[in-house]
Tab-separated table of C-alpha atoms in Angstrom:
chain	number	residue	atom	x	y	z
A	1	MET	CA	13.128	134.624	-77.645
A	2	ILE	CA	13.754	131.343	-79.464
A	3	GLU	CA	10.654	130.047	-81.144
A	4	TYR	CA	10.588	126.317	-81.805
A	5	LYS	CA	8.569	123.270	-82.779
A	6	LYS	CA	9.054	119.766	-81.497
A	7	ARG	CA	8.328	116.261	-82.774
A	8	THR	CA	9.089	112.846	-81.355
A	9	LEU	CA	9.517	109.958	-83.839
A	10	ALA	CA	8.177	106.448	-83.364
A	11	ASN	CA	11.725	105.289	-82.664
A	12	GLY	CA	12.037	107.696	-79.745
A	13	LEU	CA	14.175	110.405	-81.342
A	14	THR	CA	13.251	113.885	-80.190
A	15	ILE	CA	13.513	116.673	-82.809
A	16	VAL	CA	13.373	120.343	-81.985
A	17	VAL	CA	13.646	122.988	-84.745
A	18	ASN	CA	13.868	126.772	-84.893
A	19	ARG	CA	13.466	129.044	-87.866
A	20	ASP	CA	16.250	131.690	-88.026
A	21	LYS	CA	15.387	134.078	-90.881
A	22	ALA	CA	18.593	136.101	-90.328
A	23	SER	CA	21.065	133.322	-91.070
A	24	LYS	CA	22.268	131.802	-94.329
A	25	LEU	CA	23.689	128.890	-92.351
A	26	ALA	CA	22.027	125.823	-90.894
A	27	ALA	CA	23.075	124.448	-87.508
A	28	VAL	CA	22.473	120.759	-86.924
A	29	ASN	CA	23.119	119.576	-83.385
A	30	ILE	CA	22.712	116.099	-81.991
A	31	LEU	CA	22.970	115.519	-78.240
A	32	TYR	CA	23.381	112.010	-76.787
A	33	LYS	CA	22.372	111.609	-73.202
A	34	VAL	CA	25.555	109.944	-72.184
A	35	GLY	CA	28.483	111.498	-70.323
A	36	ALA	CA	31.076	110.461	-67.793
A	37	ARG	CA	28.362	109.929	-65.139
A	38	ASN	CA	26.992	107.009	-67.169
A	39	GLU	CA	30.266	105.067	-67.106
A	40	ASN	CA	31.267	102.023	-65.125
A	41	PRO	CA	33.705	103.060	-62.368
A	42	ALA	CA	36.058	100.336	-63.646
A	43	ARG	CA	35.785	101.560	-67.240
A	44	THR	CA	35.923	105.371	-67.162
A	45	GLY	CA	36.656	107.713	-70.030
A	46	PHE	CA	34.513	105.808	-72.522
A	47	ALA	CA	32.136	108.715	-73.303
A	48	HIS	CA	35.107	110.888	-74.246
A	49	LEU	CA	36.693	108.047	-76.210
A	50	PHE	CA	33.480	107.775	-78.212
A	51	GLU	CA	33.541	111.437	-79.071
A	52	HIS	CA	36.734	110.577	-80.958
A	53	LEU	CA	35.536	107.299	-82.431
A	54	MET	CA	32.425	108.918	-83.901
A	55	PHE	CA	34.630	110.733	-86.417
A	56	ARG	CA	36.398	107.578	-87.605
A	57	GLY	CA	33.851	106.671	-90.255
A	58	THR	CA	31.007	104.281	-90.800
A	59	ARG	CA	30.392	101.298	-93.059
A	60	GLU	CA	28.893	103.627	-95.651
A	61	ILE	CA	30.993	106.791	-95.152
A	62	PRO	CA	34.634	105.967	-94.310
A	63	ASN	CA	35.674	109.628	-93.988
A	64	PHE	CA	33.170	111.693	-92.002
A	65	ASP	CA	34.930	115.058	-92.471
A	66	LEU	CA	35.179	114.930	-96.242
A	67	PRO	CA	31.421	115.293	-97.066
A	68	VAL	CA	31.225	118.139	-94.500
A	69	GLN	CA	34.070	119.972	-96.204
A	70	MET	CA	32.634	119.357	-99.625
A	71	ALA	CA	29.428	120.946	-98.367
A	72	CYS	CA	31.376	123.992	-97.170
A	73	GLY	CA	30.648	123.090	-93.598
A	74	ASP	CA	32.362	122.781	-90.235
A	75	ASN	CA	31.860	120.221	-87.512
A	76	ASN	CA	33.030	119.394	-83.984
A	77	ALA	CA	31.979	117.782	-80.748
A	78	PHE	CA	32.471	117.892	-76.952
A	79	THR	CA	31.820	115.623	-74.029
A	80	ASN	CA	31.164	116.492	-70.389
A	81	ASN	CA	30.005	114.648	-67.310
A	82	ASP	CA	26.358	114.688	-68.405
A	83	TYR	CA	26.137	114.390	-72.205
A	84	THR	CA	28.005	114.229	-75.542
A	85	ASP	CA	27.249	116.797	-78.227
A	86	PHE	CA	28.014	116.741	-81.998
A	87	TYR	CA	27.389	119.765	-84.216
A	88	ILE	CA	27.682	120.799	-87.853
A	89	THR	CA	27.220	124.238	-89.453
A	90	LEU	CA	26.950	124.549	-93.200
A	91	PRO	CA	25.099	126.567	-95.875
A	92	LYS	CA	21.393	125.984	-95.317
A	93	ASP	CA	20.905	124.500	-98.797
A	94	ASN	CA	23.239	121.668	-97.782
A	95	ILE	CA	21.346	120.776	-94.617
A	96	GLU	CA	20.548	117.265	-95.826
A	97	THR	CA	24.283	116.486	-95.931
A	98	ALA	CA	24.393	117.011	-92.141
A	99	LEU	CA	21.253	114.940	-91.551
A	100	TRP	CA	22.560	112.103	-93.747
A	101	LEU	CA	25.886	112.007	-91.909
A	102	GLU	CA	24.401	112.105	-88.432
A	103	SER	CA	21.751	109.508	-89.121
A	104	ASP	CA	24.361	107.227	-90.646
A	105	ARG	CA	26.754	107.295	-87.704
A	106	MET	CA	23.927	106.863	-85.163
A	107	GLU	CA	23.703	103.207	-86.146
A	108	GLY	CA	26.484	102.468	-88.672
A	109	LEU	CA	29.708	103.327	-86.870
A	110	ASP	CA	32.516	101.098	-88.078
A	111	ILE	CA	34.665	100.303	-85.057
A	112	THR	CA	37.659	98.212	-86.110
A	113	PRO	CA	40.548	97.064	-83.944
A	114	GLY	CA	42.847	99.441	-85.801
A	115	LYS	CA	40.663	102.494	-85.365
A	116	LEU	CA	40.129	101.704	-81.726
A	117	GLU	CA	43.853	101.342	-81.025
A	118	ALA	CA	44.595	104.589	-82.825
A	119	GLU	CA	42.019	106.592	-80.814
A	120	LYS	CA	43.101	104.924	-77.551
A	121	ARG	CA	46.593	106.241	-78.186
A	122	VAL	CA	45.251	109.751	-78.898
A	123	VAL	CA	43.088	109.843	-75.770
A	124	ILE	CA	45.842	108.402	-73.500
A	125	GLU	CA	48.297	111.029	-74.841
A	126	GLU	CA	45.693	113.739	-74.178
A	127	PHE	CA	45.291	112.449	-70.637
A	128	ARG	CA	49.026	112.626	-70.052
A	129	GLN	CA	49.525	116.034	-71.623
A	130	ARG	CA	46.541	117.798	-70.071
A	131	TYR	CA	46.284	116.139	-66.662
A	132	LEU	CA	49.499	114.360	-65.744
A	133	ASN	CA	52.292	116.379	-67.346
A	134	GLN	CA	50.910	119.883	-67.176
A	135	PRO	CA	51.289	122.181	-64.160
A	136	TYR	CA	48.082	122.068	-62.070
A	137	GLY	CA	46.697	119.406	-64.464
A	138	ASP	CA	45.603	117.030	-61.769
A	139	GLN	CA	44.186	119.742	-59.463
A	140	PRO	CA	40.558	119.520	-60.671
A	141	MET	CA	40.686	115.739	-60.537
A	142	LEU	CA	41.885	115.821	-56.921
A	143	LEU	CA	39.185	118.253	-55.959
A	144	ARG	CA	36.488	116.066	-57.550
A	145	ALA	CA	37.729	113.009	-55.722
A	146	LEU	CA	37.775	114.913	-52.457
A	147	ALA	CA	34.289	116.323	-52.786
A	148	TYR	CA	32.503	113.266	-54.246
A	149	LYS	CA	32.684	109.798	-52.720
A	150	VAL	CA	29.768	108.021	-54.394
A	151	HIS	CA	28.465	109.915	-57.389
A	152	PRO	CA	30.311	109.485	-60.742
A	153	TYR	CA	31.126	113.190	-60.770
A	154	ARG	CA	34.098	111.979	-58.717
A	155	TRP	CA	36.000	111.483	-61.952
A	156	ALA	CA	36.571	113.924	-64.841
A	157	THR	CA	35.364	113.387	-68.382
A	158	ILE	CA	38.838	112.132	-69.374
A	159	GLY	CA	38.400	109.316	-66.831
A	160	LEU	CA	39.959	108.154	-63.566
A	161	THR	CA	43.141	106.714	-65.115
A	162	PRO	CA	44.580	106.167	-68.620
A	163	ASP	CA	44.691	102.472	-67.720
A	164	HIS	CA	40.918	102.270	-68.208
A	165	ILE	CA	41.269	103.404	-71.817
A	166	ALA	CA	44.357	101.270	-72.436
A	167	GLY	CA	42.439	98.207	-71.289
A	168	ALA	CA	39.308	98.916	-73.395
A	169	THR	CA	38.463	96.011	-75.724
A	170	LEU	CA	36.524	95.976	-78.956
A	171	ASP	CA	33.684	94.217	-77.168
A	172	ASP	CA	33.681	96.895	-74.418
A	173	VAL	CA	33.331	99.826	-76.820
A	174	GLN	CA	30.814	98.070	-79.053
A	175	ALA	CA	28.651	97.407	-76.031
A	176	PHE	CA	28.932	101.051	-74.995
A	177	TYR	CA	27.896	102.134	-78.515
A	178	ARG	CA	24.866	99.821	-78.535
A	179	THR	CA	23.793	101.042	-75.087
A	180	HIS	CA	23.992	104.792	-75.583
A	181	TYR	CA	23.967	105.621	-79.307
A	182	HIS	CA	20.376	105.027	-80.483
A	183	PRO	CA	17.356	107.249	-81.279
A	184	SER	CA	15.561	107.324	-77.957
A	185	ASN	CA	18.801	108.432	-76.219
A	186	ALA	CA	19.314	111.360	-78.552
A	187	ILE	CA	17.956	114.863	-79.244
A	188	LEU	CA	18.296	116.385	-82.718
A	189	SER	CA	17.994	120.172	-82.772
A	190	ILE	CA	18.154	122.358	-85.875
A	191	SER	CA	18.203	126.112	-86.488
A	192	ALA	CA	18.005	127.387	-90.084
A	193	ASP	CA	15.961	129.628	-92.381
A	194	PHE	CA	13.437	126.959	-93.361
A	195	ASP	CA	9.793	126.423	-92.470
A	196	GLU	CA	9.639	124.466	-89.215
A	197	GLU	CA	7.470	121.703	-90.644
A	198	ARG	CA	9.916	121.222	-93.545
A	199	MET	CA	12.854	120.829	-91.125
A	200	LEU	CA	10.841	118.324	-89.044
A	201	ASP	CA	9.963	116.376	-92.201
A	202	LEU	CA	13.553	116.357	-93.414
A	203	ALA	CA	14.722	115.080	-90.039
A	204	GLU	CA	12.042	112.405	-90.108
A	205	LYS	CA	13.111	111.372	-93.619
A	206	TRP	CA	16.636	110.626	-92.508
A	207	PHE	CA	16.093	109.345	-88.938
A	208	ALA	CA	12.714	107.580	-88.924
A	209	PRO	CA	14.087	104.435	-90.646
A	210	LEU	CA	16.525	103.857	-87.786
A	211	ALA	CA	15.512	101.171	-85.329
A	212	ASP	CA	15.706	101.918	-81.630
A	213	ARG	CA	17.286	99.640	-79.078
A	214	THR	CA	15.654	98.708	-75.767
A	215	VAL	CA	18.256	99.339	-73.032
A	216	ALA	CA	17.631	99.233	-69.360
A	217	SER	CA	18.747	102.537	-67.743
A	218	GLN	CA	21.242	102.311	-64.986
A	219	PRO	CA	20.463	104.427	-61.903
A	220	ILE	CA	22.975	107.153	-61.027
A	221	PRO	CA	24.040	106.820	-57.334
A	222	ARG	CA	23.067	109.825	-55.212
A	223	GLU	CA	25.898	111.566	-53.339
A	224	PRO	CA	25.155	111.545	-49.607
A	225	ASP	CA	25.119	114.834	-47.759
A	226	GLN	CA	28.613	115.802	-46.597
A	227	GLU	CA	28.581	115.903	-42.793
A	228	ALA	CA	32.154	116.893	-41.948
A	229	PRO	CA	34.814	119.131	-43.561
A	230	ARG	CA	37.368	117.461	-45.742
A	231	ARG	CA	40.962	118.548	-46.401
A	232	GLU	CA	43.792	117.412	-48.577
A	233	GLU	CA	47.226	118.896	-49.089
A	234	VAL	CA	49.538	117.842	-51.927
A	235	GLU	CA	52.870	119.154	-53.139
A	236	ARG	CA	53.681	119.582	-56.799
A	237	ASP	CA	56.343	121.149	-58.993
A	238	VAL	CA	54.312	124.263	-59.863
A	239	PRO	CA	55.087	128.015	-59.822
A	240	ALA	CA	52.702	128.946	-57.004
A	241	THR	CA	50.496	127.429	-54.345
A	242	THR	CA	46.773	127.384	-54.945
A	243	LEU	CA	43.854	126.980	-52.566
A	244	SER	CA	40.456	125.584	-53.609
A	245	MET	CA	37.298	125.278	-51.449
A	246	ALA	CA	34.379	123.317	-52.890
A	247	PHE	CA	30.829	123.323	-51.454
A	248	HIS	CA	28.060	121.021	-52.530
A	249	MET	CA	25.135	122.840	-54.092
A	250	SER	CA	21.858	122.060	-55.911
A	251	SER	CA	21.107	120.484	-59.279
A	252	ARG	CA	20.886	122.363	-62.621
A	253	THR	CA	17.078	122.416	-62.501
A	254	SER	CA	16.759	123.906	-59.034
A	255	GLN	CA	15.947	127.580	-58.471
A	256	ASP	CA	19.028	127.608	-56.247
A	257	PHE	CA	21.115	127.207	-59.391
A	258	TYR	CA	20.326	130.774	-60.488
A	259	THR	CA	21.108	132.154	-57.063
A	260	ALA	CA	24.399	130.279	-57.053
A	261	ASP	CA	25.316	131.564	-60.494
A	262	LEU	CA	24.536	135.140	-59.437
A	263	VAL	CA	26.649	134.729	-56.292
A	264	SER	CA	29.596	133.449	-58.361
A	265	ASP	CA	29.404	136.581	-60.520
A	266	LEU	CA	29.078	138.879	-57.517
A	267	LEU	CA	32.304	137.337	-56.186
A	268	SER	CA	34.415	137.066	-59.303
A	269	GLY	CA	32.701	138.571	-62.330
A	270	GLY	CA	35.451	140.949	-63.407
A	271	ASP	CA	37.869	143.485	-61.894
A	272	SER	CA	35.078	145.185	-59.906
A	273	SER	CA	33.962	141.931	-58.224
A	274	ARG	CA	34.332	141.346	-54.488
A	275	LEU	CA	37.086	138.771	-54.487
A	276	TYR	CA	39.285	140.589	-56.981
A	277	LYS	CA	38.879	143.937	-55.237
A	278	HIS	CA	39.400	142.658	-51.700
A	279	LEU	CA	41.878	139.819	-52.058
A	280	VAL	CA	43.900	140.815	-55.074
A	281	GLN	CA	43.865	144.630	-55.154
A	282	GLU	CA	43.410	145.651	-51.531
A	283	GLN	CA	44.823	142.855	-49.322
A	284	ARG	CA	47.339	141.627	-51.907
A	285	LEU	CA	47.027	138.036	-50.798
A	286	LEU	CA	46.367	136.430	-54.190
A	287	ALA	CA	47.685	136.744	-57.718
A	288	SER	CA	44.397	135.567	-59.185
A	289	VAL	CA	41.051	134.504	-57.860
A	290	ASN	CA	37.859	132.891	-59.069
A	291	ALA	CA	34.507	131.591	-57.887
A	292	TYR	CA	32.439	129.398	-60.173
A	293	ILE	CA	29.746	126.743	-60.242
A	294	SER	CA	30.255	123.423	-61.978
A	295	GLY	CA	26.868	123.665	-63.733
A	296	ASP	CA	26.231	119.894	-63.608
A	297	ILE	CA	22.794	118.395	-64.074
A	298	ASP	CA	22.937	116.528	-60.772
A	299	PRO	CA	23.868	118.412	-57.582
A	300	GLY	CA	27.142	120.135	-58.373
A	301	LEU	CA	29.842	122.264	-56.703
A	302	PHE	CA	30.398	125.893	-55.877
A	303	VAL	CA	34.156	126.452	-55.915
A	304	PHE	CA	36.363	129.233	-54.565
A	305	THR	CA	39.926	129.126	-55.900
A	306	GLY	CA	42.916	131.383	-55.717
A	307	GLN	CA	46.624	131.418	-56.598
A	308	LEU	CA	48.618	132.643	-53.636
A	309	LEU	CA	51.301	135.298	-53.835
A	310	PRO	CA	54.771	134.233	-52.501
A	311	GLY	CA	54.275	135.832	-49.079
A	312	THR	CA	50.781	134.444	-48.449
A	313	ALA	CA	50.249	131.341	-46.314
A	314	PRO	CA	47.380	129.000	-47.184
A	315	GLU	CA	45.814	129.736	-43.766
A	316	GLN	CA	45.705	133.451	-44.661
A	317	ALA	CA	43.997	132.785	-47.967
A	318	GLU	CA	41.488	130.461	-46.398
A	319	ALA	CA	40.662	132.961	-43.684
A	320	ALA	CA	40.168	135.652	-46.354
A	321	PHE	CA	37.745	133.431	-48.237
A	322	ARG	CA	35.911	132.712	-45.006
A	323	ALA	CA	35.566	136.411	-44.336
A	324	GLU	CA	34.030	136.960	-47.744
A	325	ILE	CA	31.642	134.123	-47.103
A	326	GLU	CA	30.596	135.567	-43.738
A	327	ALA	CA	29.852	138.893	-45.483
A	328	LEU	CA	27.627	137.073	-47.951
A	329	GLN	CA	25.818	135.326	-45.079
A	330	SER	CA	25.229	138.423	-42.962
A	331	ILE	CA	25.122	141.549	-45.149
A	332	PRO	CA	22.555	141.856	-47.936
A	333	ALA	CA	24.101	142.571	-51.354
A	334	SER	CA	23.290	146.034	-52.677
A	335	ASP	CA	20.580	146.423	-55.286
A	336	TYR	CA	23.149	147.988	-57.615
A	337	GLU	CA	25.510	145.061	-57.283
A	338	VAL	CA	22.789	142.489	-57.959
A	339	GLU	CA	21.261	144.408	-60.827
A	340	LYS	CA	24.635	144.724	-62.569
A	341	VAL	CA	25.034	140.964	-62.565
A	342	LYS	CA	21.494	140.374	-63.792
A	343	ASN	CA	21.957	142.858	-66.633
A	344	LYS	CA	25.179	141.094	-67.646
A	345	PHE	CA	23.442	137.741	-67.839
A	346	GLU	CA	20.524	139.139	-69.835
A	347	ALA	CA	22.880	140.788	-72.298
A	348	ASN	CA	24.891	137.599	-72.715
A	349	THR	CA	21.673	135.652	-73.320
A	350	LEU	CA	20.417	138.065	-75.968
A	351	PHE	CA	23.770	138.156	-77.789
A	352	GLY	CA	23.975	134.379	-77.694
A	353	GLU	CA	20.611	134.095	-79.447
A	354	LEU	CA	22.123	135.842	-82.454
A	355	ASN	CA	24.219	132.814	-83.223
A	356	VAL	CA	22.477	129.993	-85.113
A	357	MET	CA	24.536	127.269	-83.511
A	358	ASN	CA	23.956	128.587	-79.963
A	359	LYS	CA	20.209	128.339	-80.669
A	360	ALA	CA	20.442	124.771	-81.860
A	361	MET	CA	22.624	123.753	-78.925
A	362	ASN	CA	20.381	125.470	-76.403
A	363	LEU	CA	17.268	123.743	-77.743
A	364	GLY	CA	18.977	120.371	-77.348
A	365	PHE	CA	20.254	121.159	-73.860
A	366	TYR	CA	16.937	122.346	-72.408
A	367	GLU	CA	15.100	119.424	-73.971
A	368	MET	CA	17.605	117.155	-72.234
A	369	LEU	CA	16.688	118.892	-68.946
A	370	SER	CA	13.058	117.938	-69.691
A	371	ASP	CA	12.133	121.648	-69.591
A	372	LEU	CA	12.290	122.986	-73.110
A	373	PRO	CA	10.327	126.167	-72.301
A	374	LEU	CA	13.147	127.101	-69.967
A	375	VAL	CA	15.179	128.046	-73.072
A	376	ASN	CA	13.160	131.289	-72.962
A	377	GLY	CA	12.682	131.459	-69.225
A	378	GLU	CA	16.120	131.737	-67.695
A	379	VAL	CA	16.326	135.521	-67.821
A	380	ALA	CA	13.138	135.640	-65.713
A	381	ALA	CA	14.586	133.024	-63.371
A	382	TYR	CA	17.675	135.188	-62.769
A	383	ARG	CA	15.527	138.326	-62.461
A	384	ALA	CA	13.515	136.627	-59.738
A	385	VAL	CA	16.528	136.150	-57.442
A	386	THR	CA	16.377	138.480	-54.427
A	387	THR	CA	18.946	139.657	-51.926
A	388	GLY	CA	17.156	137.488	-49.408
A	389	ASP	CA	17.662	134.487	-51.687
A	390	ILE	CA	21.421	135.269	-51.757
A	391	LEU	CA	21.613	135.434	-47.966
A	392	ALA	CA	19.618	132.190	-47.560
A	393	PHE	CA	21.638	130.354	-50.190
A	394	SER	CA	24.972	131.442	-48.657
A	395	ARG	CA	23.938	130.381	-45.172
A	396	ARG	CA	22.593	127.064	-46.391
A	397	THR	CA	25.547	126.226	-48.709
A	398	PHE	CA	28.729	127.763	-47.342
A	399	ARG	CA	28.842	125.679	-44.165
A	400	PRO	CA	32.150	124.332	-42.815
A	401	GLU	CA	30.870	120.762	-42.808
A	402	ASN	CA	29.868	121.110	-46.487
A	403	CYS	CA	33.349	122.177	-47.569
A	404	SER	CA	36.198	120.234	-49.201
A	405	THR	CA	39.478	122.154	-49.129
A	406	LEU	CA	42.452	121.359	-51.389
A	407	ILE	CA	45.800	122.985	-50.764
A	408	TYR	CA	47.974	122.499	-53.848
A	409	LYS	CA	51.437	123.540	-52.625
A	410	ALA	CA	54.367	124.577	-54.742
A	411	LYS	CA	57.571	122.696	-53.937
A	412	LYS	CA	60.122	124.881	-52.222
């Protein structure tokens, strides 16, 4: 149970705080509601580029990391398709250092031509190393492009092509900063051993003076229902062939999300899971196997993927996946099987709440979902999933016409 208090400032910034009496550290997390899905299709990769630029200093603080280190703290960030998150942990008595730094770079980022060119080179090199020059690097990008035709989830956080970053101008990135980095597009969440009202007041002290910017929100295009199966086969210089099957599923805020997450764990949650037992251990078709959900805010994907053993044809692997799907659609899962997965999730949730940064991050995330009470309600949501829900979800989701299949063949 994470107890919290919330305040919204006049400039639109939302602040959520939690008192953690067990920790000597403070966690300060700021979430900006901008990810890859908010990008122009002709200018992708900007959200991730800004994750880098936000550490390149402001007009007042040229070296962001130095004050954090002097306060005995640590900081980092990540970007995904839906949002960008920056976080700092430090001794609780130094909490104002974190608030000072974050409030300063919310409006005072110093983007110079030199800094921009340096970070462009870093991001382009990251694109090449992780996605173009690494075995299987472009596989998730190909699967996205196959499954999505309209929605911006069709590109990865890194972007569609390094050319978009290479062509980014100073005007482009300054416009992106003005559009997305301002108080009403951010959520500040804090967990520390301070009175909640004191934390709210400290946050207000540092962030209330910032002016908001009025920016017209751009609608996110809705992905149409997939009405026919899609297939793509590519050949790459990789050690083994892989097969991936992606099915469209519900959004993060749907009850179906919890059913889908449970199903993914039934299928591939460890050595006793269905796919590992049947396709790796018993039938010896695959060297490794996984089933996972993308977890996106907008309707996402449920993905089956496996690396084929040398003697296995892609058709055999696909047929084996189909057989497992048919079992999900026709035979109720056992109470023991379902309860084991539910217990695992509950244990992970409880252990996660011991970490001060996890609490701060979770508060920001659920506030972004516009359902802050859900931070304490997800265990109940998983507990509410029935075997009937699993059958209905599997029948509704794992339909041939809703499937995008990617065969990633190893060159002979």
